[in-house]
Short mmCIF file of C-alpha atoms and ligand atoms in Angstrom, two decimals:
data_model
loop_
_atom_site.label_atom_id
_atom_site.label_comp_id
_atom_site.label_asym_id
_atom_site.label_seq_id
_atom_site.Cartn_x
_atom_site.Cartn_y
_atom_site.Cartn_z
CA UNK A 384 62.67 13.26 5.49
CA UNK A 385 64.76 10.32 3.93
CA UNK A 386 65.46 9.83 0.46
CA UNK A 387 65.36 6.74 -1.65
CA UNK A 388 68.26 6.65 -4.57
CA UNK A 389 66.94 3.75 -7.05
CA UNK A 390 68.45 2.61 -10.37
CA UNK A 391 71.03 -0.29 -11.52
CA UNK A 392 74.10 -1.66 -10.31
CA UNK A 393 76.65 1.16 -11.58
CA UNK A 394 74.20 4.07 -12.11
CA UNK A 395 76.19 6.48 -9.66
CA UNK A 396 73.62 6.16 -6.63
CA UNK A 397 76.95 5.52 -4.13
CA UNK A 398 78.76 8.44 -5.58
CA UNK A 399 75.15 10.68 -5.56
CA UNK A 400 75.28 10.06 -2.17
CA UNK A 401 78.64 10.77 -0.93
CA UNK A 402 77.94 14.20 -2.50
CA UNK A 403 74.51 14.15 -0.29
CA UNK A 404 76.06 13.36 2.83
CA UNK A 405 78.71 16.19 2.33
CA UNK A 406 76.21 18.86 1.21
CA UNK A 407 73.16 18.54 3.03
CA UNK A 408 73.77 16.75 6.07
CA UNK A 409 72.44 12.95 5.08
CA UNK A 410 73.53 9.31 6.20
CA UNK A 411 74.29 6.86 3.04
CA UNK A 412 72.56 3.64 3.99
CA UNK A 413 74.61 1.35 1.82
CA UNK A 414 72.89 -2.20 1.95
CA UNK A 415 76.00 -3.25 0.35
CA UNK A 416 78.58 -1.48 2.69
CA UNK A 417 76.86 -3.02 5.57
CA UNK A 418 77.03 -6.59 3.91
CA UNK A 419 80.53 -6.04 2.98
CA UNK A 420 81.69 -4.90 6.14
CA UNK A 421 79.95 -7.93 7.45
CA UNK A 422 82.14 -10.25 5.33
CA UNK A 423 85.13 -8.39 6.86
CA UNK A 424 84.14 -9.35 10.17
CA UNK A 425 85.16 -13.12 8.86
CA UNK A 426 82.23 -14.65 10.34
CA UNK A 427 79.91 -17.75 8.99
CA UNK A 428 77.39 -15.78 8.68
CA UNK A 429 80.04 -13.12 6.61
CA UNK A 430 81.15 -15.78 4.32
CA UNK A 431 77.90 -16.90 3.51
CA UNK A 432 77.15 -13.28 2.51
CA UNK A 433 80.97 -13.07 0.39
CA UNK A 434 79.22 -16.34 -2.23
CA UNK A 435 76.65 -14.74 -2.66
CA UNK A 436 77.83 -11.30 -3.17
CA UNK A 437 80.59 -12.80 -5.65
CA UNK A 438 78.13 -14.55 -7.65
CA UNK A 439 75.69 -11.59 -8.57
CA UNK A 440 72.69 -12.95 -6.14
CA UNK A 441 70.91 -10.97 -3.43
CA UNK A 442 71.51 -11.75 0.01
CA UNK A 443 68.79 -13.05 2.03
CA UNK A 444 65.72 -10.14 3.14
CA UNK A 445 66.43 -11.44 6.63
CA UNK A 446 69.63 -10.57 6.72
CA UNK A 447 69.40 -7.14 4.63
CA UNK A 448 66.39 -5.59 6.86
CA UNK A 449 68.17 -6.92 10.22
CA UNK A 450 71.00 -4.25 8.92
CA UNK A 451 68.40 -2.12 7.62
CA UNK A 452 66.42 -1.61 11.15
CA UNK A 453 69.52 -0.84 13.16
CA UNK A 454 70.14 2.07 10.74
CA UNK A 455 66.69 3.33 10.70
CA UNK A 456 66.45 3.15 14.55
CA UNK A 457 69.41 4.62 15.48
CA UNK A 458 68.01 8.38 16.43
CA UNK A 459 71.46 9.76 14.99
CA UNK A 460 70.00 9.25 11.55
CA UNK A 461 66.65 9.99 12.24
CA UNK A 462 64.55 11.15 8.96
CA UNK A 463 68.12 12.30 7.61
CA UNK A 464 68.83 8.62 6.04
CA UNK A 465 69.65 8.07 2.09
CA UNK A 466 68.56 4.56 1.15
CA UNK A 467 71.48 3.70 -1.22
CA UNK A 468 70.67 -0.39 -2.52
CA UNK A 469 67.79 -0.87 -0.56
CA UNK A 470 64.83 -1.64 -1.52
CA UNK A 471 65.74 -4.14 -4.29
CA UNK A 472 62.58 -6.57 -4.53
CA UNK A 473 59.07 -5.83 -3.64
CA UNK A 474 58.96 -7.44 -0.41
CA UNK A 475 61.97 -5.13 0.29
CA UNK A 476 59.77 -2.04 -0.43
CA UNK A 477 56.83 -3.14 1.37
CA UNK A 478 59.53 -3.87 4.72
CA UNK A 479 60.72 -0.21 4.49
CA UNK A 480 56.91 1.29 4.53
CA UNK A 481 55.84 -0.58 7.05
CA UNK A 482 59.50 0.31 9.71
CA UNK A 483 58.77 3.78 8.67
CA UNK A 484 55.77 3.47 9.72
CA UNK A 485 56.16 2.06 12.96
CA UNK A 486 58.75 4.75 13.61
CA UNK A 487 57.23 7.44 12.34
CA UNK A 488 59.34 8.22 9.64
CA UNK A 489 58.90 9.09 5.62
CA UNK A 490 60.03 9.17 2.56
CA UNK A 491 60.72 12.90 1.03
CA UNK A 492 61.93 11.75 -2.50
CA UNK A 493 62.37 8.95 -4.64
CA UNK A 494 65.03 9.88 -7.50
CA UNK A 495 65.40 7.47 -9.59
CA UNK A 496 69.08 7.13 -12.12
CA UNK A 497 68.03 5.91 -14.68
CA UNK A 498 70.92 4.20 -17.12
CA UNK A 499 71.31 1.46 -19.62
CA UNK A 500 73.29 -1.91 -19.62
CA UNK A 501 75.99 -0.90 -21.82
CA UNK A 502 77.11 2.41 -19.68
CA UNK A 503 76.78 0.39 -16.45
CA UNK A 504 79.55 -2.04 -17.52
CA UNK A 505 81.59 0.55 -18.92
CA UNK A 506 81.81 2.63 -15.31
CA UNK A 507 81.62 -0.77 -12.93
CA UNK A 508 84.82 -1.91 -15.12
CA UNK A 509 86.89 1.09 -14.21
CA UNK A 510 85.38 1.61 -10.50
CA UNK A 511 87.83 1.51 -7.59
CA UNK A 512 86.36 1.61 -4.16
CA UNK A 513 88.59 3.07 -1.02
CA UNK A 514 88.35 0.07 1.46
CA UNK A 515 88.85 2.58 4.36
CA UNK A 516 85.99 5.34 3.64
CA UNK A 517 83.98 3.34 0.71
CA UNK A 518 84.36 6.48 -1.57
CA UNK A 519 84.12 5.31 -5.98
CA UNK A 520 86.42 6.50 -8.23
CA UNK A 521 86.70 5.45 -11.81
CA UNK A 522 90.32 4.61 -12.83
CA UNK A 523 89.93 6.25 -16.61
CA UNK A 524 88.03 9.62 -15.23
CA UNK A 525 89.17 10.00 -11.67
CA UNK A 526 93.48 9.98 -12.48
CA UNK A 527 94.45 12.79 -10.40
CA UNK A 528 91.64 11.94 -7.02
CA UNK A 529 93.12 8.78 -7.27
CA UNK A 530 96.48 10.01 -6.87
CA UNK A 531 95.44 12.50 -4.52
CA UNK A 532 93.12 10.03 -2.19
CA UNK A 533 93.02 10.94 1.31
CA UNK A 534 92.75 7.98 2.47
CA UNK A 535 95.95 6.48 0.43
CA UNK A 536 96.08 5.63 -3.33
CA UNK A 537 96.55 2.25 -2.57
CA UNK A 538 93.64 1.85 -0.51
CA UNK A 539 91.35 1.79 -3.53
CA UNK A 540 91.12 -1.22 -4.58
CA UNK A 541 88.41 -3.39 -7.52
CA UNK A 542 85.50 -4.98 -5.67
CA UNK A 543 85.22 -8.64 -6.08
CA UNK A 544 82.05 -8.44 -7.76
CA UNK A 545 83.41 -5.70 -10.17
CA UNK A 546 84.08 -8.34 -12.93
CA UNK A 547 82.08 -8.41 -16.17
CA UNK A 548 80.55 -12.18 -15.43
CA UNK A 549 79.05 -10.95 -12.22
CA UNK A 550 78.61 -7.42 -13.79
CA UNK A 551 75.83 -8.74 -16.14
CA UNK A 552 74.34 -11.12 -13.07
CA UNK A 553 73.78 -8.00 -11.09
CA UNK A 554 72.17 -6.40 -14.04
CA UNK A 555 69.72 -9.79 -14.70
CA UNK A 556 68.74 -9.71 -10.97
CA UNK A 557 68.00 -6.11 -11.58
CA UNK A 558 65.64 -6.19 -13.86
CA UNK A 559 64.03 -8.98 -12.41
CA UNK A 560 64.13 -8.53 -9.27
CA UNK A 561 64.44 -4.92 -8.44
CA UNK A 562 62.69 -3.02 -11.82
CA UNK A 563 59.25 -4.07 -10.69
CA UNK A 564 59.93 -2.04 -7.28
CA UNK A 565 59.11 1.44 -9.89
CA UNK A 566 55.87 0.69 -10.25
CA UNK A 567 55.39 0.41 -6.03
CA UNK A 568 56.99 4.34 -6.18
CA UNK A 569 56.88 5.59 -10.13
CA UNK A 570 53.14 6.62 -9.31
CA UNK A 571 53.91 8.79 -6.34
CA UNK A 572 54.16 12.82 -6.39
CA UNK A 573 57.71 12.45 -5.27
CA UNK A 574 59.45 10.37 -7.56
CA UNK A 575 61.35 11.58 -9.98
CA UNK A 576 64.07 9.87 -13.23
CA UNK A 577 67.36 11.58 -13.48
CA UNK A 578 68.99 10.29 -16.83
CA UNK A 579 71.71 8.57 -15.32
CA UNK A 580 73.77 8.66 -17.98
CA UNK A 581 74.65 12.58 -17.69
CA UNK A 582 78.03 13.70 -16.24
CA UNK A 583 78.12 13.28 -12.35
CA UNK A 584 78.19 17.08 -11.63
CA UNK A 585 74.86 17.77 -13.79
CA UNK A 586 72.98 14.81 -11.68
CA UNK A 587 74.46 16.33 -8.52
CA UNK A 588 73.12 19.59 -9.45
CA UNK A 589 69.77 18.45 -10.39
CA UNK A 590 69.29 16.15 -7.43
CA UNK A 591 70.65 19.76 -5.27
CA UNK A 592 67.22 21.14 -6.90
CA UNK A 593 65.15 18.75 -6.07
CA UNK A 594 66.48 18.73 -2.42
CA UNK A 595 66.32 22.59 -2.06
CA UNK A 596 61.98 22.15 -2.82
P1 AMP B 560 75.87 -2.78 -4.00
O1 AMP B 560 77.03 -2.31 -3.16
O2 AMP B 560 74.61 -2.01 -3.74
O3 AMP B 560 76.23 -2.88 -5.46
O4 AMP B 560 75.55 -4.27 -3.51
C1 AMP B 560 76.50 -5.31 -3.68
C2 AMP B 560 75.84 -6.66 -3.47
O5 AMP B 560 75.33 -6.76 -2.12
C3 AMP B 560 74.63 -6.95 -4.34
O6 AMP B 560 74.99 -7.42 -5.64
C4 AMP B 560 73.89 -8.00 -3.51
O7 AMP B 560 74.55 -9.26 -3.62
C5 AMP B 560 74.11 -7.49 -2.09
N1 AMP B 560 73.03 -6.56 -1.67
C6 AMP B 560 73.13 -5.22 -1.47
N2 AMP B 560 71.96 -4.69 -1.11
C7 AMP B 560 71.07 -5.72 -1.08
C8 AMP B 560 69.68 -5.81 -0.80
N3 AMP B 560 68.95 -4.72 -0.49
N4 AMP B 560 69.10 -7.04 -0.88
C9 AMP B 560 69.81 -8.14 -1.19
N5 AMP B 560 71.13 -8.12 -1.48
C10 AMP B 560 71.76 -6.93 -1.43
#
Protein backbone atom coordinates (compact mmCIF):
# COMPACT_ATOMS: atom_id res chain seq x y z
CA UNK A 1 0.00 0.00 0.00
CA UNK A 2 1.31 3.66 -0.58
CA UNK A 3 1.21 6.34 1.77
CA UNK A 4 0.26 9.94 1.35
CA UNK A 5 2.46 12.50 3.71
CA UNK A 6 0.28 15.90 3.60
CA UNK A 7 0.90 19.17 5.48
CA UNK A 8 2.78 22.66 4.65
CA UNK A 9 5.82 23.65 3.07
CA UNK A 10 8.41 22.93 6.05
CA UNK A 11 6.30 20.51 8.17
CA UNK A 12 9.06 17.65 8.03
CA UNK A 13 7.16 15.40 5.35
CA UNK A 14 10.82 15.11 3.28
CA UNK A 15 12.66 14.25 6.41
CA UNK A 16 9.45 11.72 7.59
CA UNK A 17 10.20 10.10 4.63
CA UNK A 18 13.82 9.60 4.40
CA UNK A 19 13.26 7.84 7.77
CA UNK A 20 10.38 5.71 5.82
CA UNK A 21 12.43 4.72 3.05
CA UNK A 22 15.27 3.54 5.47
CA UNK A 23 12.97 1.65 7.87
CA UNK A 24 10.35 0.04 6.07
CA UNK A 25 11.33 -0.36 2.65
CA UNK A 26 9.34 2.78 0.82
CA UNK A 27 10.15 5.06 -2.31
CA UNK A 28 9.90 9.03 -1.46
CA UNK A 29 8.00 10.44 -4.40
CA UNK A 30 9.23 13.99 -4.10
CA UNK A 31 7.13 16.16 -6.63
CA UNK A 32 9.67 18.67 -5.88
CA UNK A 33 12.89 16.49 -6.31
CA UNK A 34 11.61 15.46 -9.61
CA UNK A 35 10.97 19.20 -10.67
CA UNK A 36 14.24 20.19 -9.35
CA UNK A 37 16.17 17.65 -10.92
CA UNK A 38 14.35 18.69 -14.00
CA UNK A 39 15.73 22.26 -13.75
CA UNK A 40 19.19 20.61 -13.47
CA UNK A 41 18.79 19.05 -16.68
CA UNK A 42 19.01 22.91 -18.06
CA UNK A 43 16.27 22.45 -20.39
CA UNK A 44 13.34 25.06 -21.56
CA UNK A 45 11.09 23.19 -20.23
CA UNK A 46 13.58 23.11 -16.74
CA UNK A 47 13.83 26.78 -16.66
CA UNK A 48 10.37 27.36 -17.01
CA UNK A 49 9.91 25.09 -13.95
CA UNK A 50 13.19 27.15 -11.94
CA UNK A 51 10.53 30.82 -12.21
CA UNK A 52 8.16 29.28 -11.04
CA UNK A 53 9.65 27.31 -8.32
CA UNK A 54 11.61 30.62 -7.22
CA UNK A 55 8.58 32.58 -7.03
CA UNK A 56 6.42 30.37 -4.58
CA UNK A 57 3.83 29.18 -7.53
CA UNK A 58 2.93 25.59 -8.42
CA UNK A 59 4.13 24.18 -11.48
CA UNK A 60 1.73 23.26 -14.05
CA UNK A 61 -0.63 19.68 -13.23
CA UNK A 62 0.61 18.65 -16.66
CA UNK A 63 3.85 18.69 -15.92
CA UNK A 64 3.65 17.37 -12.13
CA UNK A 65 1.39 14.12 -13.03
CA UNK A 66 3.64 13.44 -16.30
CA UNK A 67 6.47 12.92 -13.38
CA UNK A 68 3.96 11.53 -11.20
CA UNK A 69 2.84 8.49 -13.68
CA UNK A 70 6.36 7.39 -14.47
CA UNK A 71 6.85 6.86 -10.70
CA UNK A 72 3.66 5.13 -10.10
CA UNK A 73 4.21 2.82 -13.15
CA UNK A 74 7.46 1.85 -12.68
CA UNK A 75 6.80 -1.88 -11.05
CA UNK A 76 10.02 -1.22 -8.81
CA UNK A 77 7.83 0.96 -6.65
CA UNK A 78 4.82 -0.81 -6.94
CA UNK A 79 2.26 -0.14 -3.86
CA UNK A 80 5.59 0.68 -1.83
CA UNK A 81 5.46 4.57 -2.99
CA UNK A 82 5.37 7.63 -0.30
CA UNK A 83 3.66 10.58 -1.95
CA UNK A 84 5.88 13.38 -0.51
CA UNK A 85 4.29 17.06 -2.24
CA UNK A 86 1.83 15.52 -4.25
CA UNK A 87 -1.34 16.01 -4.24
CA UNK A 88 -1.36 19.80 -3.71
CA UNK A 89 -4.79 21.03 -5.34
CA UNK A 90 -7.91 19.10 -5.78
CA UNK A 91 -7.56 18.27 -9.28
CA UNK A 92 -4.19 16.82 -8.09
CA UNK A 93 -6.06 14.43 -5.69
CA UNK A 94 -8.68 13.45 -7.99
CA UNK A 95 -5.47 12.55 -10.79
CA UNK A 96 -3.89 10.24 -8.15
CA UNK A 97 -7.36 8.19 -7.48
CA UNK A 98 -8.13 7.78 -10.68
CA UNK A 99 -3.92 6.32 -11.85
CA UNK A 100 -4.37 4.20 -8.86
CA UNK A 101 -7.11 3.08 -10.07
CA UNK A 102 -6.25 2.21 -13.41
CA UNK A 103 -3.24 0.40 -11.96
CA UNK A 104 -4.62 -1.18 -9.36
CA UNK A 105 -3.03 0.41 -6.66
CA UNK A 106 -4.18 2.15 -3.09
CA UNK A 107 -3.71 4.26 -0.64
CA UNK A 108 -2.86 2.58 3.00
CA UNK A 109 -2.58 5.92 5.00
CA UNK A 110 -2.96 9.44 4.83
CA UNK A 111 -0.86 11.15 7.80
CA UNK A 112 -1.26 14.33 7.83
CA UNK A 113 1.75 17.02 9.79
CA UNK A 114 0.03 19.27 10.86
CA UNK A 115 2.10 22.76 11.80
CA UNK A 116 1.60 26.44 11.94
CA UNK A 117 3.07 29.43 9.89
CA UNK A 118 5.36 30.67 12.40
CA UNK A 119 7.34 27.14 13.02
CA UNK A 120 7.42 26.56 9.24
CA UNK A 121 9.56 29.69 8.67
CA UNK A 122 11.58 29.11 11.57
CA UNK A 123 12.82 25.36 10.21
CA UNK A 124 12.69 26.38 6.18
CA UNK A 125 15.19 29.35 7.33
CA UNK A 126 17.77 27.02 8.75
CA UNK A 127 17.15 23.97 6.17
CA UNK A 128 20.12 22.82 4.09
CA UNK A 129 19.42 20.27 1.45
CA UNK A 130 22.42 17.75 0.19
CA UNK A 131 22.31 18.40 -3.66
CA UNK A 132 23.73 14.84 -4.18
CA UNK A 133 21.17 12.55 -2.05
CA UNK A 134 18.35 15.39 -1.28
CA UNK A 135 18.65 14.55 2.52
CA UNK A 136 17.36 18.11 5.07
CA UNK A 137 19.28 19.15 7.72
CA UNK A 138 18.67 22.23 9.76
CA UNK A 139 21.85 24.34 10.24
CA UNK A 140 20.91 25.37 14.14
CA UNK A 141 19.80 21.54 15.15
CA UNK A 142 21.69 19.31 12.79
CA UNK A 143 25.70 20.85 13.70
CA UNK A 144 27.44 17.68 14.03
CA UNK A 145 25.30 15.56 10.71
CA UNK A 146 26.26 18.43 8.96
CA UNK A 147 29.78 18.05 9.70
CA UNK A 148 29.58 14.48 9.47
CA UNK A 149 27.49 14.34 5.94
CA UNK A 150 28.24 11.46 3.88
CA UNK A 151 27.83 12.89 1.06
CA UNK A 152 30.30 16.03 1.85
CA UNK A 153 29.54 19.03 4.15
CA UNK A 154 29.71 21.20 1.42
CA UNK A 155 27.26 19.53 -0.62
CA UNK A 156 24.40 20.92 1.45
CA UNK A 157 23.56 23.76 0.27
CA UNK A 158 20.04 26.57 0.89
CA UNK A 159 17.40 25.93 -1.76
CA UNK A 160 16.56 28.86 -3.85
CA UNK A 161 13.17 29.01 -2.69
CA UNK A 162 14.34 28.77 1.02
CA UNK A 163 14.07 32.62 1.44
CA UNK A 164 11.45 34.22 3.70
CA UNK A 165 9.62 36.21 0.57
CA UNK A 166 9.00 32.95 -1.17
CA UNK A 167 8.71 31.18 2.29
CA UNK A 168 5.36 32.97 3.00
CA UNK A 169 4.23 32.49 -0.98
CA UNK A 170 4.52 28.80 -0.49
CA UNK A 171 2.55 29.06 2.67
CA UNK A 172 -0.41 31.42 0.78
CA UNK A 173 -0.58 28.83 -2.06
CA UNK A 174 -0.94 26.33 0.69
CA UNK A 175 -3.71 27.26 2.18
CA UNK A 176 -5.34 28.06 -0.84
CA UNK A 177 -4.53 25.80 -2.91
CA UNK A 178 -3.58 22.66 -1.16
CA UNK A 179 -5.73 22.92 2.49
CA UNK A 180 -8.97 22.20 0.71
CA UNK A 181 -7.33 18.72 -0.50
CA UNK A 182 -8.21 17.55 3.67
CA UNK A 183 -11.52 17.57 3.22
CA UNK A 184 -11.15 15.05 -0.19
CA UNK A 185 -9.11 12.59 2.60
CA UNK A 186 -9.87 14.08 6.39
CA UNK A 187 -13.19 11.92 6.17
CA UNK A 188 -11.54 8.63 5.39
CA UNK A 189 -10.78 5.71 8.08
CA UNK A 190 -7.16 6.12 7.24
CA UNK A 191 -6.22 9.51 7.75
CA UNK A 192 -4.71 10.55 10.51
CA UNK A 193 -2.98 14.49 12.05
CA UNK A 194 0.38 14.14 13.59
CA UNK A 195 1.09 17.56 15.40
CA UNK A 196 3.82 18.55 13.34
CA UNK A 197 5.27 20.62 15.56
CA UNK A 198 6.70 17.71 17.96
CA UNK A 199 10.43 16.77 17.84
CA UNK A 200 11.27 14.69 14.63
CA UNK A 201 11.99 11.42 16.57
CA UNK A 202 8.40 11.47 18.40
CA UNK A 203 6.62 11.92 14.74
CA UNK A 204 8.92 9.18 13.45
CA UNK A 205 7.86 6.99 16.18
CA UNK A 206 4.27 7.65 15.90
CA UNK A 207 4.11 7.41 12.13
CA UNK A 208 6.36 3.69 12.94
CA UNK A 209 2.87 2.87 14.83
CA UNK A 210 0.72 3.66 12.49
CA UNK A 211 2.77 1.72 9.82
CA UNK A 212 3.20 -1.43 12.05
CA UNK A 213 -1.23 -1.65 12.01
P1 LIG B 1 8.70 20.99 -2.30
O1 LIG B 1 10.06 20.38 -2.54
O2 LIG B 1 7.63 19.95 -2.08
O3 LIG B 1 8.73 22.05 -1.23
O4 LIG B 1 8.29 21.72 -3.66
C1 LIG B 1 9.04 22.83 -4.14
C2 LIG B 1 8.27 23.55 -5.22
O5 LIG B 1 8.05 22.67 -6.34
C3 LIG B 1 6.88 24.03 -4.84
O6 LIG B 1 6.90 25.27 -4.14
C4 LIG B 1 6.20 24.13 -6.21
O7 LIG B 1 6.65 25.28 -6.89
C5 LIG B 1 6.77 22.91 -6.94
N1 LIG B 1 5.93 21.71 -6.72
C6 LIG B 1 6.25 20.60 -5.99
N2 LIG B 1 5.26 19.70 -6.01
C7 LIG B 1 4.27 20.24 -6.76
C8 LIG B 1 2.96 19.81 -7.14
N3 LIG B 1 2.46 18.63 -6.72
N4 LIG B 1 2.22 20.64 -7.92
C9 LIG B 1 2.70 21.83 -8.35
N5 LIG B 1 3.93 22.31 -8.02
C10 LIG B 1 4.71 21.53 -7.24
Amino acid sequence: MNIILFGPPGAGKGTQAQFIVKKHNYFQLSTGNLLRNEVKLNTSLGSKIEQLISNGNFVSDDIVNTLLKQSITNLKFRDRIIFDGYPRNVEQAINLELILNEFKQTIGHTIFLNVSRDIIEKRIMGRMTCEKCNMTLNEHFNKKQIELHPCGAEYLKRRKDDNLKVVIARYDTYMRATNPVLDFYSKNSNFIEIDGADEIDQINNKINDILKV
